[in-house]
PDB file of C-alpha atoms in Angstrom:
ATOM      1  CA  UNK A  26      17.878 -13.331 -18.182  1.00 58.00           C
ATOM      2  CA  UNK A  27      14.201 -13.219 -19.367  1.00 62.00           C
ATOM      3  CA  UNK A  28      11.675 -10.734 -19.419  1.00 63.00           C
ATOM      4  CA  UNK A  29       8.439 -10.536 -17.916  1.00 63.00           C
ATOM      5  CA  UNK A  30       5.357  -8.867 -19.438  1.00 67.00           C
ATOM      6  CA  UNK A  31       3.243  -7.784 -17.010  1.00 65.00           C
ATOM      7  CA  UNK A  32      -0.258  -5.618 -17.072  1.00 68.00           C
ATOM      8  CA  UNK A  33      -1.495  -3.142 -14.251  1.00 71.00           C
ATOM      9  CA  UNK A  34      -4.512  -2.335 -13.841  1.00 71.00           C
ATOM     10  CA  UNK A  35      -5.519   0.269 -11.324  1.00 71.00           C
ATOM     11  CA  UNK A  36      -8.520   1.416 -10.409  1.00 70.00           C
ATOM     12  CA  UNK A  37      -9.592   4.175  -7.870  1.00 74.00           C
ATOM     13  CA  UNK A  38     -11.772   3.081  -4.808  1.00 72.00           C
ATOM     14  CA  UNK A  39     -13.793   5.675  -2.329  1.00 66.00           C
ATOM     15  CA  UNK A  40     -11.014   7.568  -0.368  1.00 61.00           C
ATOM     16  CA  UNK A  41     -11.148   6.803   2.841  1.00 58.00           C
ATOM     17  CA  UNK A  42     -11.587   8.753   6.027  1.00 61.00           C
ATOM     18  CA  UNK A  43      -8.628   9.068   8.511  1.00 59.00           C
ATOM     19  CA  UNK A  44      -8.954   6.785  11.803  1.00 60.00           C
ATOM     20  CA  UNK A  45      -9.491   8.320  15.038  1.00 64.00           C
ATOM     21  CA  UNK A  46      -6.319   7.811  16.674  1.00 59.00           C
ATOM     22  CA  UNK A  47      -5.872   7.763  20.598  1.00 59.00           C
ATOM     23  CA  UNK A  48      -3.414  10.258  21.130  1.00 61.00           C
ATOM     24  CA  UNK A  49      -0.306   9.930  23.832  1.00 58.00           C
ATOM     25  CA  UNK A  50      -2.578  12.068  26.644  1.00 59.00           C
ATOM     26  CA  UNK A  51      -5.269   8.911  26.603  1.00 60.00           C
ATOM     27  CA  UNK A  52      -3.640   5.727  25.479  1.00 59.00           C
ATOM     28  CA  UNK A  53      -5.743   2.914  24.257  1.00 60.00           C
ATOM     29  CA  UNK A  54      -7.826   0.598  26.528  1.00 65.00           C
ATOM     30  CA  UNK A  55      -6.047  -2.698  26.610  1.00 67.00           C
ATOM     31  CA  UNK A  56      -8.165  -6.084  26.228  1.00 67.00           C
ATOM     32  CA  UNK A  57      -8.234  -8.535  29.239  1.00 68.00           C
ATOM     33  CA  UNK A  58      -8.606 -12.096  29.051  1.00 66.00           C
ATOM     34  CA  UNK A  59     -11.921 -13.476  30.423  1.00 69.00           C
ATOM     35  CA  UNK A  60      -9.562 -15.674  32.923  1.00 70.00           C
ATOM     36  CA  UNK A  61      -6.467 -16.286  34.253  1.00 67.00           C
ATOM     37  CA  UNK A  62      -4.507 -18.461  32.327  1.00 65.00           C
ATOM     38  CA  UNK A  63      -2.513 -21.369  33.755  1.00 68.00           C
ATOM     39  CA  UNK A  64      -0.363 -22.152  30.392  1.00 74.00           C
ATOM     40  CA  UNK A  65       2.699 -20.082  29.154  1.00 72.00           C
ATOM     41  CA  UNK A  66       4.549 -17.098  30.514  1.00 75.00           C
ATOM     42  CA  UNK A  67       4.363 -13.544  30.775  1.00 75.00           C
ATOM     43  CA  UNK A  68       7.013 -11.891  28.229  1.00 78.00           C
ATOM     44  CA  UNK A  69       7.551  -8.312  27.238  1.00 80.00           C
ATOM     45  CA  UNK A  70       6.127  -7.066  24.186  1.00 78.00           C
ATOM     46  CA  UNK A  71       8.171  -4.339  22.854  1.00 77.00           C
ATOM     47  CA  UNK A  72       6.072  -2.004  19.688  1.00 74.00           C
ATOM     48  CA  UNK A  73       7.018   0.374  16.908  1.00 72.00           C
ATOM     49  CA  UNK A  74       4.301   3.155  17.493  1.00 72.00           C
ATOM     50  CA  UNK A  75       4.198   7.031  16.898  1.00 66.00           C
ATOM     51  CA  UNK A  76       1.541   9.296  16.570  1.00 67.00           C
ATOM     52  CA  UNK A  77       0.377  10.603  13.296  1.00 62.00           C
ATOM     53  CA  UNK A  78      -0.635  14.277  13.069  1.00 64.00           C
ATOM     54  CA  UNK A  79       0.360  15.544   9.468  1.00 64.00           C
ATOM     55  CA  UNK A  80      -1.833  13.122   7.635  1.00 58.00           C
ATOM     56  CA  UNK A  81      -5.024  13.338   9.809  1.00 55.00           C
ATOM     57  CA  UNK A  82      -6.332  16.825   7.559  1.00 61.00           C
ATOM     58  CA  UNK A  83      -5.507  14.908   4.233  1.00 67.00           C
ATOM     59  CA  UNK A  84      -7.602  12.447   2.508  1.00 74.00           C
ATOM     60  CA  UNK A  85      -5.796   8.757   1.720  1.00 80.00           C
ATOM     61  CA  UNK A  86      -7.026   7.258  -1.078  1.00 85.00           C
ATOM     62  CA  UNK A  87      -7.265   3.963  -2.438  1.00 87.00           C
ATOM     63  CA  UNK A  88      -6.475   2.195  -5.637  1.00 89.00           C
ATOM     64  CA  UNK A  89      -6.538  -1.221  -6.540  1.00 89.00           C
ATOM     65  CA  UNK A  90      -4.250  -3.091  -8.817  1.00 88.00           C
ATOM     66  CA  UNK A  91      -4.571  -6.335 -10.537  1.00 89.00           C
ATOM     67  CA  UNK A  92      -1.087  -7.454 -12.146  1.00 89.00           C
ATOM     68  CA  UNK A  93      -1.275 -10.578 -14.675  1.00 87.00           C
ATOM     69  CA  UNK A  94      -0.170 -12.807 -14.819  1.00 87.00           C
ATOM     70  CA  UNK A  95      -0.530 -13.587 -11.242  1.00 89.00           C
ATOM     71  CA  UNK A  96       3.376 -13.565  -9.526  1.00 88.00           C
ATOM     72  CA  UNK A  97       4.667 -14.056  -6.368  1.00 90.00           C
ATOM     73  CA  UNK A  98       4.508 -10.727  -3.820  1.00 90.00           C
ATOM     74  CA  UNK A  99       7.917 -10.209  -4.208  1.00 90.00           C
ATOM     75  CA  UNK A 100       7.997 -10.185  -8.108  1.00 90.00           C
ATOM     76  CA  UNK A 101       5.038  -7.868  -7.727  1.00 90.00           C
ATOM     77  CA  UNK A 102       6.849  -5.338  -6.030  1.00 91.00           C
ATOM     78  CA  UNK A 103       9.896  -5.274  -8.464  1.00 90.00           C
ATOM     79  CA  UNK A 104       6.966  -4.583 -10.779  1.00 90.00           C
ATOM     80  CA  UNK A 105       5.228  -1.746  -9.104  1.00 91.00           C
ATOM     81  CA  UNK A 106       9.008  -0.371  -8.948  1.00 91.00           C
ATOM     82  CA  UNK A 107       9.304  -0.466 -12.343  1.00 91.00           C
ATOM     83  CA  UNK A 108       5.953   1.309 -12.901  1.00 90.00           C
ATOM     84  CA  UNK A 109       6.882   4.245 -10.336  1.00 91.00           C
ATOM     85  CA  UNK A 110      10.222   4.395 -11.775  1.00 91.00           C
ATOM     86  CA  UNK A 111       8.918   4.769 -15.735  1.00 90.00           C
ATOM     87  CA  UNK A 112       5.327   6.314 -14.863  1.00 88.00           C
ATOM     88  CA  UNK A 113       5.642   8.033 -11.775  1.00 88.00           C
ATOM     89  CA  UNK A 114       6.715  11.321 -12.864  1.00 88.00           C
ATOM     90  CA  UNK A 115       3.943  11.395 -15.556  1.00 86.00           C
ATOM     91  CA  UNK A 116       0.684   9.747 -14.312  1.00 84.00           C
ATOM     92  CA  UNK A 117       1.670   9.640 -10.757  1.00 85.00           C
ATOM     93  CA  UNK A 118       2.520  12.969 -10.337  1.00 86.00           C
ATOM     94  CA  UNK A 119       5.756  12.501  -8.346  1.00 88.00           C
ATOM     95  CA  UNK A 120       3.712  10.568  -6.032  1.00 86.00           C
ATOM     96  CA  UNK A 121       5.354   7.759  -3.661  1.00 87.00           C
ATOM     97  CA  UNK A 122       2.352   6.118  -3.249  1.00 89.00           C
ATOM     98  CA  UNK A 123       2.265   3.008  -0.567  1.00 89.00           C
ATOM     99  CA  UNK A 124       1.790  -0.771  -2.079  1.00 91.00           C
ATOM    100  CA  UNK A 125       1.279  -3.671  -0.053  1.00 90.00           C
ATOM    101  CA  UNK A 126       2.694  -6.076  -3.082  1.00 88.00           C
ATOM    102  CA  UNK A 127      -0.932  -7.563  -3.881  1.00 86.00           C
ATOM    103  CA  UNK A 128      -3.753  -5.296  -4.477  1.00 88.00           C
ATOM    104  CA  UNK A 129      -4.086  -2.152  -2.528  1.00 90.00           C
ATOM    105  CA  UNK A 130      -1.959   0.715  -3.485  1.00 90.00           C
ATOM    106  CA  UNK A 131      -2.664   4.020  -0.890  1.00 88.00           C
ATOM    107  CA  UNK A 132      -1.574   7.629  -1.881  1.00 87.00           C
ATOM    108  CA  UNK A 133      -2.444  11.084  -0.609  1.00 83.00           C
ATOM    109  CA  UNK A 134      -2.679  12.458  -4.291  1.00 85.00           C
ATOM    110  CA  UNK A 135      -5.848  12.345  -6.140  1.00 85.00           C
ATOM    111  CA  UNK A 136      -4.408  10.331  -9.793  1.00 85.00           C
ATOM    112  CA  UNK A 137      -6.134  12.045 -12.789  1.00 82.00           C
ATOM    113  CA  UNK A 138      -7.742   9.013 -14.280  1.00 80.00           C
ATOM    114  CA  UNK A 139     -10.595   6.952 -13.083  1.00 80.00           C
ATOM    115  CA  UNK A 140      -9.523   3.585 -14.791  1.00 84.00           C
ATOM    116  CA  UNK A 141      -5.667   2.863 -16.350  1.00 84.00           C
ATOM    117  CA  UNK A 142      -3.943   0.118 -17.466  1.00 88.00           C
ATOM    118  CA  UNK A 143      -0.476  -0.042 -18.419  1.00 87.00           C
ATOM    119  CA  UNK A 144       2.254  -2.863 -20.154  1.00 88.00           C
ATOM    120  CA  UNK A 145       5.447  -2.899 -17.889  1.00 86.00           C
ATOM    121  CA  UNK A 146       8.493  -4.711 -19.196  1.00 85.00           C
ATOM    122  CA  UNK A 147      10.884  -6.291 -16.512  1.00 82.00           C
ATOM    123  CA  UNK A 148      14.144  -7.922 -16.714  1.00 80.00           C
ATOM    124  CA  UNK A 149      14.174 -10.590 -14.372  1.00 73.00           C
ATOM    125  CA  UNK A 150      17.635 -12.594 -13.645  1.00 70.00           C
TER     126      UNK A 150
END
């Protein structure tokens, strides 16, 4: 078992403005092909999709986080675990912010602090 020392730091960046979604009355345009292709085959594409209605009045902002040493995504997100887990309650304000396991962390809560860094401790087997 060792332990990793790891530093966050996050910083806030311009919130951003919620995308104009099609909604389910006027689907989106699909993109042809310039052609008709002679190569391949035609498959079915089966898609995840639902339309998003209570986040379109809030705001979404963005932070971005630079953890050193530089790990491996998936070591990142045990640490950004470990920092909800221990700081979440205090500096996050219960917040279950999203985290792509690199730099970009999105929440709808405005974080009380324009620039933090903080020392997380993680057991790593």
């Amino acid at each position: 078992m060792n332990t990793l020392k790891a530093l966050t730091y996050i910083y806030p960046i311009q919130p951003l403005q919620p995308p104009k979604f099609p909604t389910m009355a006027e689907p989106a345009a699909l993109v042809r092909r310039p052609g008709v292709g002679i190569l391949g085959q035609s498959v079915a594409v089966r898609y995840n999709c639902f339309e998003i209605t209570s986040l379109l009045d809030m705001g979404i902002r963005h932070y971005d986080i630079t953890i050193i040493p530089d790990v491996p995504p998936a070591l990142n997100r045990m640490i950004f675990r470990q920092l909800i887990d221990t700081y979440g309650s205090t500096d996050f304000d219960d917040a279950q912010p999203a985290y792509n396991d690199r730099r970009n962390m999105f929440s709808s809560k405005v974080f009380q602090f324009d620039k933090r860094t903080i020392d997380i401790s993680l057991q790593v087997y």
